[in-house]
PDB file of C-alpha atoms and ligand atoms in Angstrom:
ATOM      1  CA  UNK A  17       0.263   0.139   0.351  1.00 94.00           C
ATOM      2  CA  UNK A  18       1.046   3.475  -0.529  1.00 98.00           C
ATOM      3  CA  UNK A  19       0.335   6.290   1.031  1.00 98.00           C
ATOM      4  CA  UNK A  20      -1.204  10.043  -0.339  1.00 98.00           C
ATOM      5  CA  UNK A  21       0.065  12.948   0.693  1.00 98.00           C
ATOM      6  CA  UNK A  22      -2.141  15.886  -0.855  1.00 98.00           C
ATOM      7  CA  UNK A  23      -0.130  19.442  -1.191  1.00 98.00           C
ATOM      8  CA  UNK A  24      -1.944  22.119   0.462  1.00 97.00           C
ATOM      9  CA  UNK A  25      -0.142  24.147  -2.031  1.00 97.00           C
ATOM     10  CA  UNK A  26      -3.293  23.750  -4.237  1.00 98.00           C
ATOM     11  CA  UNK A  27      -5.685  24.114  -1.801  1.00 98.00           C
ATOM     12  CA  UNK A  28      -8.228  27.102  -1.894  1.00 97.00           C
ATOM     13  CA  UNK A  29      -7.533  29.939   0.384  1.00 95.00           C
ATOM     14  CA  UNK A  30     -11.430  30.872   0.919  1.00 97.00           C
ATOM     15  CA  UNK A  31     -12.539  27.117   1.298  1.00 98.00           C
ATOM     16  CA  UNK A  32      -9.350  25.833   2.971  1.00 98.00           C
ATOM     17  CA  UNK A  33     -10.809  24.105   5.816  1.00 98.00           C
ATOM     18  CA  UNK A  34     -13.949  22.815   4.087  1.00 98.00           C
ATOM     19  CA  UNK A  35     -11.514  21.452   1.415  1.00 98.00           C
ATOM     20  CA  UNK A  36      -9.057  19.762   3.979  1.00 98.00           C
ATOM     21  CA  UNK A  37     -12.118  17.852   5.637  1.00 98.00           C
ATOM     22  CA  UNK A  38     -13.001  16.534   2.893  1.00 98.00           C
ATOM     23  CA  UNK A  39      -9.016  15.408   2.198  1.00 98.00           C
ATOM     24  CA  UNK A  40      -9.385  13.690   5.345  1.00 98.00           C
ATOM     25  CA  UNK A  41     -12.891  12.186   4.690  1.00 98.00           C
ATOM     26  CA  UNK A  42     -11.282  10.867   1.418  1.00 98.00           C
ATOM     27  CA  UNK A  43      -8.704   9.013   3.430  1.00 98.00           C
ATOM     28  CA  UNK A  44      -5.934  10.890   2.738  1.00 98.00           C
ATOM     29  CA  UNK A  45      -3.049  10.033   5.059  1.00 98.00           C
ATOM     30  CA  UNK A  46      -0.662  13.167   5.425  1.00 98.00           C
ATOM     31  CA  UNK A  47      -0.552  16.606   4.734  1.00 98.00           C
ATOM     32  CA  UNK A  48       2.106  17.718   2.474  1.00 98.00           C
ATOM     33  CA  UNK A  49       3.311  21.468   3.192  1.00 98.00           C
ATOM     34  CA  UNK A  50       4.982  23.199   0.831  1.00 98.00           C
ATOM     35  CA  UNK A  51       7.493  26.037   1.616  1.00 98.00           C
ATOM     36  CA  UNK A  52       9.315  27.925  -1.011  1.00 98.00           C
ATOM     37  CA  UNK A  53      11.480  30.658  -0.169  1.00 97.00           C
ATOM     38  CA  UNK A  54      11.937  32.875  -3.589  1.00 98.00           C
ATOM     39  CA  UNK A  55      15.856  31.956  -3.320  1.00 98.00           C
ATOM     40  CA  UNK A  56      16.067  28.175  -3.932  1.00 98.00           C
ATOM     41  CA  UNK A  57      13.282  28.330  -6.103  1.00 98.00           C
ATOM     42  CA  UNK A  58      11.448  31.515  -8.008  1.00 97.00           C
ATOM     43  CA  UNK A  59       8.299  31.650  -5.866  1.00 97.00           C
ATOM     44  CA  UNK A  60       7.626  32.515  -2.326  1.00 97.00           C
ATOM     45  CA  UNK A  61       5.086  30.357  -0.517  1.00 96.00           C
ATOM     46  CA  UNK A  62       4.476  30.372   3.299  1.00 90.00           C
ATOM     47  CA  UNK A  63       1.046  28.575   4.160  1.00 92.00           C
ATOM     48  CA  UNK A  64      -0.961  28.847   7.033  1.00 95.00           C
ATOM     49  CA  UNK A  65       1.474  28.303  10.256  1.00 97.00           C
ATOM     50  CA  UNK A  66       1.902  24.591  10.695  1.00 98.00           C
ATOM     51  CA  UNK A  67       1.191  25.150  14.663  1.00 98.00           C
ATOM     52  CA  UNK A  68      -2.291  26.250  13.348  1.00 98.00           C
ATOM     53  CA  UNK A  69      -2.432  23.295  10.809  1.00 98.00           C
ATOM     54  CA  UNK A  70      -1.771  21.000  13.987  1.00 98.00           C
ATOM     55  CA  UNK A  71      -4.648  22.343  15.612  1.00 98.00           C
ATOM     56  CA  UNK A  72      -7.423  22.105  13.335  1.00 97.00           C
ATOM     57  CA  UNK A  73      -6.627  19.162  11.583  1.00 97.00           C
ATOM     58  CA  UNK A  74      -5.418  15.240  12.788  1.00 97.00           C
ATOM     59  CA  UNK A  75      -3.366  14.297   9.923  1.00 98.00           C
ATOM     60  CA  UNK A  76       0.579  14.253  10.179  1.00 98.00           C
ATOM     61  CA  UNK A  77       2.445  17.095   8.547  1.00 98.00           C
ATOM     62  CA  UNK A  78       5.240  16.437   6.020  1.00 98.00           C
ATOM     63  CA  UNK A  79       6.710  19.486   5.568  1.00 98.00           C
ATOM     64  CA  UNK A  80       8.829  19.925   2.346  1.00 98.00           C
ATOM     65  CA  UNK A  81      11.402  23.032   2.188  1.00 98.00           C
ATOM     66  CA  UNK A  82      12.258  24.440  -1.265  1.00 98.00           C
ATOM     67  CA  UNK A  83      14.290  26.669   1.234  1.00 98.00           C
ATOM     68  CA  UNK A  84      17.945  27.772   0.575  1.00 98.00           C
ATOM     69  CA  UNK A  85      19.947  26.799   3.759  1.00 98.00           C
ATOM     70  CA  UNK A  86      16.655  25.278   4.987  1.00 98.00           C
ATOM     71  CA  UNK A  87      18.425  24.163   8.452  1.00 98.00           C
ATOM     72  CA  UNK A  88      18.204  27.652   9.510  1.00 98.00           C
ATOM     73  CA  UNK A  89      14.194  27.816   9.935  1.00 98.00           C
ATOM     74  CA  UNK A  90      13.953  24.132  10.969  1.00 98.00           C
ATOM     75  CA  UNK A  91      12.274  25.800  14.124  1.00 98.00           C
ATOM     76  CA  UNK A  92       9.475  27.439  12.313  1.00 98.00           C
ATOM     77  CA  UNK A  93       7.757  24.070  10.862  1.00 98.00           C
ATOM     78  CA  UNK A  94       7.630  22.115  13.855  1.00 98.00           C
ATOM     79  CA  UNK A  95       4.351  21.273  15.845  1.00 98.00           C
ATOM     80  CA  UNK A  96       2.568  18.096  17.471  1.00 98.00           C
ATOM     81  CA  UNK A  97       1.472  16.624  13.959  1.00 98.00           C
ATOM     82  CA  UNK A  98       5.103  16.931  12.316  1.00 98.00           C
ATOM     83  CA  UNK A  99       5.872  14.095  11.197  1.00 98.00           C
ATOM     84  CA  UNK A 100       8.621  14.534   8.491  1.00 99.00           C
ATOM     85  CA  UNK A 101      10.823  17.764   7.526  1.00 99.00           C
ATOM     86  CA  UNK A 102      12.418  17.248   4.349  1.00 99.00           C
ATOM     87  CA  UNK A 103      15.210  19.636   2.679  1.00 98.00           C
ATOM     88  CA  UNK A 104      16.880  19.637  -0.528  1.00 98.00           C
ATOM     89  CA  UNK A 105      20.258  18.263  -1.154  1.00 98.00           C
ATOM     90  CA  UNK A 106      20.722  20.961  -3.772  1.00 98.00           C
ATOM     91  CA  UNK A 107      20.151  23.680  -1.074  1.00 98.00           C
ATOM     92  CA  UNK A 108      22.199  22.624   1.837  1.00 98.00           C
ATOM     93  CA  UNK A 109      25.898  22.726   3.074  1.00 97.00           C
ATOM     94  CA  UNK A 110      25.793  20.327   5.653  1.00 98.00           C
ATOM     95  CA  UNK A 111      23.015  17.904   5.068  1.00 98.00           C
ATOM     96  CA  UNK A 112      24.362  15.550   8.062  1.00 98.00           C
ATOM     97  CA  UNK A 113      23.977  18.803  10.324  1.00 98.00           C
ATOM     98  CA  UNK A 114      20.382  19.515   8.849  1.00 98.00           C
ATOM     99  CA  UNK A 115      19.634  15.843   9.176  1.00 98.00           C
ATOM    100  CA  UNK A 116      20.860  15.749  12.962  1.00 98.00           C
ATOM    101  CA  UNK A 117      18.937  18.900  13.540  1.00 98.00           C
ATOM    102  CA  UNK A 118      15.754  17.463  12.490  1.00 98.00           C
ATOM    103  CA  UNK A 119      16.254  14.144  14.308  1.00 98.00           C
ATOM    104  CA  UNK A 120      16.868  16.425  17.471  1.00 98.00           C
ATOM    105  CA  UNK A 121      13.550  18.033  17.445  1.00 98.00           C
ATOM    106  CA  UNK A 122      12.431  14.028  17.438  1.00 98.00           C
ATOM    107  CA  UNK A 123      10.959  14.649  13.840  1.00 98.00           C
ATOM    108  CA  UNK A 124      11.895  12.265  10.869  1.00 98.00           C
ATOM    109  CA  UNK A 125      14.269  13.950   8.213  1.00 99.00           C
ATOM    110  CA  UNK A 126      13.970  13.727   4.458  1.00 99.00           C
ATOM    111  CA  UNK A 127      16.127  14.698   1.441  1.00 98.00           C
ATOM    112  CA  UNK A 128      14.514  16.026  -1.610  1.00 98.00           C
ATOM    113  CA  UNK A 129      16.525  15.914  -4.882  1.00 98.00           C
ATOM    114  CA  UNK A 130      15.386  17.799  -8.580  1.00 98.00           C
ATOM    115  CA  UNK A 131      15.099  15.777 -11.358  1.00 98.00           C
ATOM    116  CA  UNK A 132      18.517  16.497 -12.689  1.00 98.00           C
ATOM    117  CA  UNK A 133      20.193  15.448  -9.863  1.00 98.00           C
ATOM    118  CA  UNK A 134      21.519  11.668  -9.304  1.00 98.00           C
ATOM    119  CA  UNK A 135      20.378   9.390  -6.242  1.00 98.00           C
ATOM    120  CA  UNK A 136      24.315   8.889  -6.100  1.00 98.00           C
ATOM    121  CA  UNK A 137      24.266  12.041  -4.066  1.00 98.00           C
ATOM    122  CA  UNK A 138      22.053  10.601  -1.014  1.00 98.00           C
ATOM    123  CA  UNK A 139      24.281   7.607  -0.728  1.00 97.00           C
ATOM    124  CA  UNK A 140      26.599   9.062   2.180  1.00 98.00           C
ATOM    125  CA  UNK A 141      22.760   9.941   4.082  1.00 98.00           C
ATOM    126  CA  UNK A 142      21.224   6.256   3.115  1.00 98.00           C
ATOM    127  CA  UNK A 143      21.706   5.032   6.598  1.00 97.00           C
ATOM    128  CA  UNK A 144      20.406   8.354   8.324  1.00 98.00           C
ATOM    129  CA  UNK A 145      17.421   9.485   6.516  1.00 98.00           C
ATOM    130  CA  UNK A 146      13.518   8.772   6.756  1.00 98.00           C
ATOM    131  CA  UNK A 147      12.606   9.992   3.482  1.00 98.00           C
ATOM    132  CA  UNK A 148      14.096  10.132   0.155  1.00 98.00           C
ATOM    133  CA  UNK A 149      12.072  12.567  -1.706  1.00 99.00           C
ATOM    134  CA  UNK A 150      12.242  12.095  -5.812  1.00 99.00           C
ATOM    135  CA  UNK A 151      11.189  15.433  -7.555  1.00 98.00           C
ATOM    136  CA  UNK A 152       9.076  14.457 -10.637  1.00 98.00           C
ATOM    137  CA  UNK A 153       8.507  18.116 -11.461  1.00 98.00           C
ATOM    138  CA  UNK A 154      11.100  21.192 -11.049  1.00 98.00           C
ATOM    139  CA  UNK A 155      10.232  22.422  -7.632  1.00 98.00           C
ATOM    140  CA  UNK A 156       8.100  25.792  -7.792  1.00 96.00           C
ATOM    141  CA  UNK A 157       4.650  25.589  -8.695  1.00 96.00           C
ATOM    142  CA  UNK A 158       1.691  23.380  -8.600  1.00 97.00           C
ATOM    143  CA  UNK A 159       0.220  21.615 -11.989  1.00 97.00           C
ATOM    144  CA  UNK A 160       3.301  20.631 -13.957  1.00 98.00           C
ATOM    145  CA  UNK A 161       3.708  17.884 -15.988  1.00 98.00           C
ATOM    146  CA  UNK A 162       5.033  14.326 -14.514  1.00 98.00           C
ATOM    147  CA  UNK A 163       8.426  13.419 -15.682  1.00 98.00           C
ATOM    148  CA  UNK A 164       8.317   9.901 -16.394  1.00 97.00           C
ATOM    149  CA  UNK A 165      12.922   9.233 -15.748  1.00 97.00           C
ATOM    150  CA  UNK A 166      11.865  10.040 -11.834  1.00 98.00           C
ATOM    151  CA  UNK A 167      10.520   6.221 -11.859  1.00 98.00           C
ATOM    152  CA  UNK A 168      13.907   4.996 -12.662  1.00 98.00           C
ATOM    153  CA  UNK A 169      15.401   6.710  -9.612  1.00 98.00           C
ATOM    154  CA  UNK A 170      12.134   5.229  -7.554  1.00 98.00           C
ATOM    155  CA  UNK A 171      13.261   1.784  -8.535  1.00 98.00           C
ATOM    156  CA  UNK A 172      17.041   2.035  -7.899  1.00 98.00           C
ATOM    157  CA  UNK A 173      16.201   3.884  -4.584  1.00 98.00           C
ATOM    158  CA  UNK A 174      13.865   0.583  -4.157  1.00 98.00           C
ATOM    159  CA  UNK A 175      16.602  -1.888  -4.819  1.00 98.00           C
ATOM    160  CA  UNK A 176      19.503  -0.395  -3.300  1.00 97.00           C
ATOM    161  CA  UNK A 177      17.164  -0.181  -0.102  1.00 97.00           C
ATOM    162  CA  UNK A 178      15.938  -3.618   0.014  1.00 97.00           C
ATOM    163  CA  UNK A 179      19.688  -4.992  -1.146  1.00 98.00           C
ATOM    164  CA  UNK A 180      21.167  -2.901   2.181  1.00 98.00           C
ATOM    165  CA  UNK A 181      18.109  -2.775   4.511  1.00 97.00           C
ATOM    166  CA  UNK A 182      18.245   1.047   4.512  1.00 98.00           C
ATOM    167  CA  UNK A 183      14.632   1.849   6.363  1.00 97.00           C
ATOM    168  CA  UNK A 184      13.927   5.307   4.353  1.00 98.00           C
ATOM    169  CA  UNK A 185      10.468   5.953   2.689  1.00 98.00           C
ATOM    170  CA  UNK A 186      10.670   6.838  -1.119  1.00 99.00           C
ATOM    171  CA  UNK A 187       8.101   9.685  -1.640  1.00 99.00           C
ATOM    172  CA  UNK A 188       7.410  11.279  -5.186  1.00 99.00           C
ATOM    173  CA  UNK A 189       6.509  14.668  -5.627  1.00 98.00           C
ATOM    174  CA  UNK A 190       4.895  16.577  -9.116  1.00 98.00           C
ATOM    175  CA  UNK A 191       2.663  15.924 -11.691  1.00 98.00           C
ATOM    176  CA  UNK A 192       0.926  12.838 -10.066  1.00 98.00           C
ATOM    177  CA  UNK A 193      -2.695  11.889 -11.101  1.00 98.00           C
ATOM    178  CA  UNK A 194      -5.020   9.192 -11.378  1.00 98.00           C
ATOM    179  CA  UNK A 195      -3.446   7.887 -14.396  1.00 98.00           C
ATOM    180  CA  UNK A 196       0.626   7.566 -13.472  1.00 98.00           C
ATOM    181  CA  UNK A 197       0.045   6.486  -9.602  1.00 98.00           C
ATOM    182  CA  UNK A 198      -0.260   3.047 -10.052  1.00 98.00           C
ATOM    183  CA  UNK A 199       2.981   3.034 -12.002  1.00 98.00           C
ATOM    184  CA  UNK A 200       4.632   5.563  -9.403  1.00 98.00           C
ATOM    185  CA  UNK A 201       3.628   2.829  -6.553  1.00 98.00           C
ATOM    186  CA  UNK A 202       4.753  -0.283  -8.204  1.00 98.00           C
ATOM    187  CA  UNK A 203       8.110   1.344  -9.083  1.00 98.00           C
ATOM    188  CA  UNK A 204       8.374   1.396  -5.374  1.00 98.00           C
ATOM    189  CA  UNK A 205       6.901   4.473  -4.010  1.00 98.00           C
ATOM    190  CA  UNK A 206       5.513   4.588  -0.428  1.00 98.00           C
ATOM    191  CA  UNK A 207       4.550   8.204  -0.332  1.00 98.00           C
ATOM    192  CA  UNK A 208       2.124   9.747  -3.597  1.00 98.00           C
ATOM    193  CA  UNK A 209       2.097  13.828  -3.120  1.00 98.00           C
ATOM    194  CA  UNK A 210      -0.632  15.243  -5.063  1.00 98.00           C
ATOM    195  CA  UNK A 211      -1.548  18.721  -5.563  1.00 98.00           C
ATOM    196  CA  UNK A 212      -3.920  20.126  -8.064  1.00 98.00           C
ATOM    197  CA  UNK A 213      -4.881  16.262  -8.896  1.00 98.00           C
ATOM    198  CA  UNK A 214      -6.415  16.389  -5.477  1.00 98.00           C
ATOM    199  CA  UNK A 215      -7.239  19.984  -4.829  1.00 98.00           C
ATOM    200  CA  UNK A 216      -8.525  20.491  -8.026  1.00 98.00           C
ATOM    201  CA  UNK A 217     -11.087  17.762  -8.420  1.00 98.00           C
ATOM    202  CA  UNK A 218     -14.431  18.443  -8.885  1.00 97.00           C
ATOM    203  CA  UNK A 219     -15.489  16.348  -6.130  1.00 98.00           C
ATOM    204  CA  UNK A 220     -12.252  16.266  -3.710  1.00 98.00           C
ATOM    205  CA  UNK A 221     -13.232  13.685  -1.709  1.00 98.00           C
ATOM    206  CA  UNK A 222     -14.075  11.353  -4.421  1.00 98.00           C
ATOM    207  CA  UNK A 223     -10.788  11.904  -5.720  1.00 98.00           C
ATOM    208  CA  UNK A 224      -8.938  10.853  -2.778  1.00 98.00           C
ATOM    209  CA  UNK A 225     -10.679   7.882  -2.493  1.00 98.00           C
ATOM    210  CA  UNK A 226      -9.893   7.135  -6.178  1.00 98.00           C
ATOM    211  CA  UNK A 227      -6.210   7.594  -5.513  1.00 98.00           C
ATOM    212  CA  UNK A 228      -6.429   5.252  -2.450  1.00 98.00           C
ATOM    213  CA  UNK A 229      -8.012   2.374  -4.075  1.00 98.00           C
ATOM    214  CA  UNK A 230      -5.607   2.236  -7.064  1.00 98.00           C
ATOM    215  CA  UNK A 231      -2.441   2.450  -4.786  1.00 98.00           C
ATOM    216  CA  UNK A 232      -3.906   0.316  -1.786  1.00 93.00           C
TER     217      UNK A 232
HETATM  218  C1  LIG B 191       6.102  21.580  -6.596  1.00 58.10           C
HETATM  219  C2  LIG B 191       5.986  21.023  -5.325  1.00 58.10           C
HETATM  220  C3  LIG B 191       4.506  19.983  -5.238  1.00 58.10           C
HETATM  221  C4  LIG B 191       3.776  20.398  -6.077  1.00 58.10           C
HETATM  222  C5  LIG B 191       2.693  19.510  -6.271  1.00 58.10           C
HETATM  223  O1  LIG B 191       7.101  22.620  -5.754  1.00 58.10           O
HETATM  224  O2  LIG B 191       6.800  20.735  -4.170  1.00 58.10           O
HETATM  225  O3  LIG B 191       4.386  19.544  -3.730  1.00 58.10           O
HETATM  226  O4  LIG B 191       2.455  20.930  -4.811  1.00 58.10           O
HETATM  227  O5  LIG B 191       1.908  19.741  -7.138  1.00 58.10           O
HETATM  228  P1  LIG B 191       1.016  18.593  -8.360  1.00 58.10           P
HETATM  229  O6  LIG B 191       0.895  17.764  -7.905  1.00 58.10           O
HETATM  230  O7  LIG B 191      -0.369  19.825  -8.723  1.00 58.10           O
HETATM  231  O8  LIG B 191       2.337  19.008  -9.401  1.00 58.10           O
HETATM  232 ZN1  LIG B 192       6.272  19.376  -2.559  1.00 58.10          ZN
END
């Protein structure tokens, strides 16, 4: 079974609470929480504070920091429900220190890689991380087209962790929809992020249920 993590980047500001209840009712497993700093990626996105989200909803929060030197801002994303904090391999100088800092707060640590970053850069951290996030679009905005070569990386990561008994989960983020979620899961992904495919649906609850049926 793979898990579904709708990205609140695509949620409506006006109908936020209502839409969040629909993804909960539809069986979403995690809330994917995107942060952009205008430096690592061109856009700036600071969603509703994570502590507020944690008070209002029960789902675990999966923080994805598209932020240069994200280690400096980890504290802002701690809450009762914060489960993962993921930083970009490309954006931090001392990745081991950032992973240790996240773990020091009792939170699971993830490393993300862009579509043009090879999985080999993660090798020194495989035994330390809880999550490897494979971007299937270039980070920066929702609604982009899935880059299929991401699946090769997912297969390779899955093989590597089986061969070496690594415990990290594999997450795929960007352009996931009802047509490509099954092959993404079959490639070895444990968590699928879906922004526009969840929040852009006419019937958000049903869309989540449809995802869950396919990736179960
Ligand atoms: C992209 C973000 C994604 C994005 C996914 O920079 O990290 O989480 O919200 O949105 P969709 O599913 O629409 O590609
Ligand atoms: Zn994301």
